[in-house]
């Protein structure tokens, strides 16, 4: 994502400056705004507002999310990672939804600013350009990824080797794509908590501790009445 792209870009820039010729990168960078746009353009997705990503916003700034309000009348709150920040962001988001407002607010103001990090964005722009990218469970989203520019082709393993990276396939029965788009809750997957548990994950949403299904499994089981 935008968070890690500047570090990769800075590495390539340093390699070029120092004449290092045996460094190769495979770009799997993704961009958040095109993914949000794809979600909002999906008629199956019912979203009332976005908790916007804190670390991404450190780099991009909040301005890149203005299209949410201007084109979709969709509120968003940039959020940090502390429990109180998350609670306050939810409160601010719910307040906007209740009032029918659509603003981009910032609950992570200690590190996130409107314009983001100019130096980080400049490094990324020097090395990368937008390209179509495949998202697991969703498919290809136009211009939602980054590929290395022609000027850095000597560091781009995709240009140097005939790599064929196949699209990941969902396991039968796994509804991760729908979970990721907020169309169903994890509980609505027939495999949830049965064949699919954190110690034996069937789909990607159960693999990482940040995965929706894994979080639901850890915190949602029998504690609260979630879901539809
Ligand atoms: S519970 Fe497992 S199988 Fe079901 S959607 Fe989540 S990751 Fe996929």
Short mmCIF file of C-alpha atoms and ligand atoms in Angstrom, two decimals:
data_model
loop_
_atom_site.label_atom_id
_atom_site.label_comp_id
_atom_site.label_asym_id
_atom_site.label_seq_id
_atom_site.Cartn_x
_atom_site.Cartn_y
_atom_site.Cartn_z
CA UNK A 1 0.00 0.00 0.00
CA UNK A 2 0.94 3.67 0.01
CA UNK A 3 2.52 3.04 3.41
CA UNK A 4 5.34 0.79 2.22
CA UNK A 5 5.77 1.99 -1.37
CA UNK A 6 8.03 4.95 -0.41
CA UNK A 7 10.49 2.63 1.37
CA UNK A 8 10.69 0.35 -1.64
CA UNK A 9 11.04 3.38 -3.89
CA UNK A 10 13.80 4.87 -1.72
CA UNK A 11 15.64 1.53 -1.87
CA UNK A 12 15.54 1.52 -5.66
CA UNK A 13 16.58 5.16 -5.85
CA UNK A 14 19.53 4.49 -3.53
CA UNK A 15 20.53 1.42 -5.55
CA UNK A 16 20.49 3.43 -8.77
CA UNK A 17 22.48 6.25 -7.22
CA UNK A 18 25.11 3.82 -5.89
CA UNK A 19 25.27 1.79 -9.10
CA UNK A 20 24.06 -1.41 -7.47
CA UNK A 21 23.06 -3.77 -10.25
CA UNK A 22 21.93 -6.94 -8.50
CA UNK A 23 18.79 -5.72 -6.79
CA UNK A 24 15.41 -6.75 -8.19
CA UNK A 25 11.92 -5.88 -7.00
CA UNK A 26 8.53 -7.46 -7.66
CA UNK A 27 5.94 -4.76 -7.20
CA UNK A 28 2.76 -5.81 -5.42
CA UNK A 29 1.88 -2.29 -4.28
CA UNK A 30 -1.77 -1.40 -3.95
CA UNK A 31 -3.57 1.95 -3.73
CA UNK A 32 -6.46 2.59 -1.36
CA UNK A 33 -8.52 5.32 -3.12
CA UNK A 34 -9.25 3.26 -6.29
CA UNK A 35 -10.33 0.33 -4.08
CA UNK A 36 -12.75 2.57 -2.17
CA UNK A 37 -14.11 3.83 -5.46
CA UNK A 38 -14.57 0.26 -6.70
CA UNK A 39 -16.47 -0.62 -3.53
CA UNK A 40 -18.77 2.36 -3.88
CA UNK A 41 -19.40 1.59 -7.55
CA UNK A 42 -20.42 -1.98 -6.65
CA UNK A 43 -24.23 -2.07 -6.42
CA UNK A 44 -24.08 -4.97 -3.93
CA UNK A 45 -22.05 -2.98 -1.41
CA UNK A 46 -23.98 -1.09 1.25
CA UNK A 47 -21.56 1.21 3.03
CA UNK A 48 -22.56 4.21 5.16
CA UNK A 49 -19.06 5.53 5.87
CA UNK A 50 -15.41 4.60 5.98
CA UNK A 51 -12.92 4.24 8.80
CA UNK A 52 -9.96 5.41 6.75
CA UNK A 53 -6.51 3.85 7.16
CA UNK A 54 -4.13 5.69 9.49
CA UNK A 55 -0.77 4.56 8.20
CA UNK A 56 -1.75 5.04 4.56
CA UNK A 57 -2.96 8.55 5.42
CA UNK A 58 0.37 9.44 7.02
CA UNK A 59 1.79 9.21 3.49
CA UNK A 60 -1.13 10.30 1.32
CA UNK A 61 -2.68 12.89 3.61
CA UNK A 62 -6.41 13.29 3.99
CA UNK A 63 -6.91 15.23 0.75
CA UNK A 64 -6.88 12.09 -1.41
CA UNK A 65 -10.12 11.03 0.25
CA UNK A 66 -12.07 14.20 -0.56
CA UNK A 67 -13.61 12.47 -3.58
CA UNK A 68 -15.63 10.37 -1.13
CA UNK A 69 -17.59 13.40 -0.02
CA UNK A 70 -17.59 15.30 -3.29
CA UNK A 71 -18.57 12.46 -5.62
CA UNK A 72 -20.33 9.97 -3.31
CA UNK A 73 -21.52 12.05 -0.33
CA UNK A 74 -19.75 9.47 1.84
CA UNK A 75 -18.27 10.35 5.24
CA UNK A 76 -14.91 9.08 6.41
CA UNK A 77 -12.72 9.38 9.49
CA UNK A 78 -8.98 8.73 9.40
CA UNK A 79 -8.30 6.52 12.38
CA UNK A 80 -5.36 5.54 14.55
CA UNK A 81 -4.83 2.21 16.21
CA UNK A 82 -5.50 2.84 19.90
CA UNK A 83 -8.84 1.66 21.28
CA UNK A 84 -9.90 5.20 22.18
CA UNK A 85 -9.02 6.46 18.71
CA UNK A 86 -11.14 3.74 17.16
CA UNK A 87 -14.05 4.44 19.51
CA UNK A 88 -13.84 8.17 18.86
CA UNK A 89 -13.68 7.56 15.11
CA UNK A 90 -16.75 5.36 15.26
CA UNK A 91 -18.54 8.06 17.24
CA UNK A 92 -17.55 10.76 14.75
CA UNK A 93 -18.58 8.56 11.84
CA UNK A 94 -21.93 7.66 13.39
CA UNK A 95 -22.57 11.33 14.18
CA UNK A 96 -22.03 12.26 10.55
CA UNK A 97 -24.22 9.42 9.32
CA UNK A 98 -26.98 10.45 11.76
CA UNK A 99 -26.76 14.07 10.64
CA UNK A 100 -26.65 13.14 6.97
CA UNK A 101 -23.26 14.84 6.73
CA UNK A 102 -20.31 13.77 4.59
CA UNK A 103 -16.94 15.11 5.70
CA UNK A 104 -13.44 13.67 5.86
CA UNK A 105 -12.41 13.99 9.50
CA UNK A 106 -9.08 13.16 11.07
CA UNK A 107 -8.84 11.30 14.39
CA UNK A 108 -5.13 10.60 13.89
CA UNK A 109 -4.01 14.22 13.73
CA UNK A 110 -0.81 13.56 15.69
CA UNK A 111 0.76 12.08 12.55
CA UNK A 112 -1.70 12.59 9.68
CA UNK A 113 -1.92 15.94 7.88
CA UNK A 114 -3.94 17.15 4.93
CA UNK A 115 -1.06 16.95 2.45
CA UNK A 116 0.61 13.82 3.83
CA UNK A 117 4.35 13.36 3.40
CA UNK A 118 5.63 15.23 0.31
CA UNK A 119 9.03 13.50 0.45
CA UNK A 120 7.51 10.01 0.61
CA UNK A 121 5.03 10.77 -2.17
CA UNK A 122 7.80 12.23 -4.33
CA UNK A 123 9.95 9.09 -3.97
CA UNK A 124 6.99 6.88 -4.86
CA UNK A 125 6.11 9.02 -7.89
CA UNK A 126 9.69 8.91 -9.15
CA UNK A 127 9.84 5.11 -9.18
CA UNK A 128 6.25 3.96 -9.68
CA UNK A 129 3.28 4.64 -11.92
CA UNK A 130 -0.35 3.49 -11.47
CA UNK A 131 -1.33 0.18 -13.06
CA UNK A 132 -4.25 -2.23 -12.98
CA UNK A 133 -4.01 -4.63 -10.05
CA UNK A 134 -5.75 -7.81 -8.93
CA UNK A 135 -7.29 -7.86 -5.46
CA UNK A 136 -7.89 -11.16 -3.74
CA UNK A 137 -11.57 -11.98 -3.62
CA UNK A 138 -12.48 -8.89 -5.63
CA UNK A 139 -10.73 -9.10 -9.00
CA UNK A 140 -8.89 -6.54 -11.09
CA UNK A 141 -9.44 -2.89 -10.17
CA UNK A 142 -8.24 -0.36 -12.77
CA UNK A 143 -5.20 1.70 -11.77
CA UNK A 144 -5.29 0.40 -8.19
CA UNK A 145 -1.69 -0.76 -8.08
CA UNK A 146 1.81 0.50 -8.79
CA UNK A 147 4.35 -0.77 -11.31
CA UNK A 148 7.89 0.44 -11.73
CA UNK A 149 8.49 3.08 -14.35
CA UNK A 150 10.48 2.40 -17.50
CA UNK A 151 13.41 4.38 -16.11
CA UNK A 152 13.82 1.73 -13.39
CA UNK A 153 13.30 -1.33 -15.57
CA UNK A 154 16.70 -2.76 -14.61
CA UNK A 155 15.36 -3.27 -11.08
CA UNK A 156 11.97 -4.64 -12.13
CA UNK A 157 12.01 -8.43 -12.03
CA UNK A 158 8.74 -8.56 -13.97
CA UNK A 159 10.42 -6.92 -16.95
CA UNK A 160 13.54 -9.06 -16.68
CA UNK A 161 12.06 -12.52 -16.22
CA UNK A 162 9.00 -14.07 -17.86
CA UNK A 163 7.05 -14.23 -14.62
CA UNK A 164 3.52 -15.50 -14.72
CA UNK A 165 1.94 -14.83 -11.34
CA UNK A 166 -1.45 -16.55 -11.42
CA UNK A 167 -4.52 -14.99 -9.88
CA UNK A 168 -5.24 -16.47 -6.45
CA UNK A 169 -8.22 -18.79 -6.41
CA UNK A 170 -10.81 -18.81 -3.66
CA UNK A 171 -11.35 -22.15 -1.94
CA UNK A 172 -14.81 -23.65 -2.61
CA UNK A 173 -17.33 -22.32 -0.11
CA UNK A 174 -15.10 -19.48 1.10
CA UNK A 175 -16.98 -16.15 1.00
CA UNK A 176 -13.96 -13.98 1.76
CA UNK A 177 -14.55 -11.71 -1.23
CA UNK A 178 -18.04 -10.91 0.01
CA UNK A 179 -16.79 -10.50 3.58
CA UNK A 180 -14.13 -8.06 2.38
CA UNK A 181 -16.75 -6.02 0.56
CA UNK A 182 -19.08 -6.02 3.56
CA UNK A 183 -21.80 -7.91 1.71
CA UNK A 184 -21.94 -10.74 4.26
CA UNK A 185 -20.64 -11.14 7.80
CA UNK A 186 -18.22 -13.98 8.55
CA UNK A 187 -21.01 -15.80 10.37
CA UNK A 188 -22.84 -16.11 7.07
CA UNK A 189 -20.02 -18.25 5.67
CA UNK A 190 -20.92 -21.92 6.17
CA UNK A 191 -17.30 -22.77 6.92
CA UNK A 192 -16.84 -20.15 9.66
CA UNK A 193 -15.90 -21.69 13.01
CA UNK A 194 -16.25 -25.20 11.59
CA UNK A 195 -13.87 -26.14 8.80
CA UNK A 196 -12.32 -22.66 8.94
CA UNK A 197 -10.70 -21.55 12.21
CA UNK A 198 -7.50 -19.55 12.87
CA UNK A 199 -5.44 -22.69 13.38
CA UNK A 200 -6.78 -24.14 10.14
CA UNK A 201 -7.64 -21.25 7.86
CA UNK A 202 -9.45 -22.02 4.63
CA UNK A 203 -9.48 -18.47 3.27
CA UNK A 204 -7.28 -15.37 3.60
CA UNK A 205 -9.74 -13.55 5.90
CA UNK A 206 -8.99 -16.13 8.62
CA UNK A 207 -5.21 -16.18 8.21
CA UNK A 208 -3.96 -12.95 9.72
CA UNK A 209 -4.92 -11.55 13.10
CA UNK A 210 -6.09 -8.51 11.13
CA UNK A 211 -8.38 -10.66 8.97
CA UNK A 212 -12.08 -9.97 9.37
CA UNK A 213 -12.99 -13.61 9.95
CA UNK A 214 -10.13 -14.12 12.41
CA UNK A 215 -11.14 -11.01 14.38
CA UNK A 216 -14.78 -12.09 14.31
CA UNK A 217 -13.75 -15.53 15.55
CA UNK A 218 -11.66 -14.11 18.37
CA UNK A 219 -13.94 -11.33 19.57
CA UNK A 220 -17.38 -12.03 18.21
CA UNK A 221 -18.09 -15.59 19.32
CA UNK A 222 -20.98 -15.56 21.72
CA UNK A 223 -20.04 -12.22 23.26
CA UNK A 224 -22.21 -9.90 21.27
CA UNK A 225 -25.11 -10.27 18.93
CA UNK A 226 -23.52 -9.39 15.62
CA UNK A 227 -24.71 -9.59 12.10
CA UNK A 228 -27.91 -9.70 10.25
S1 LIG B 1 -14.71 -18.10 7.47
FE1 LIG B 1 -12.97 -18.88 6.32
S2 LIG B 1 -13.85 -19.83 4.53
FE2 LIG B 1 -15.40 -18.47 5.40
S3 LIG B 1 -15.15 -16.49 4.37
FE3 LIG B 1 -13.91 -16.44 6.20
S4 LIG B 1 -11.89 -17.09 5.52
FE4 LIG B 1 -13.33 -17.73 3.94
#
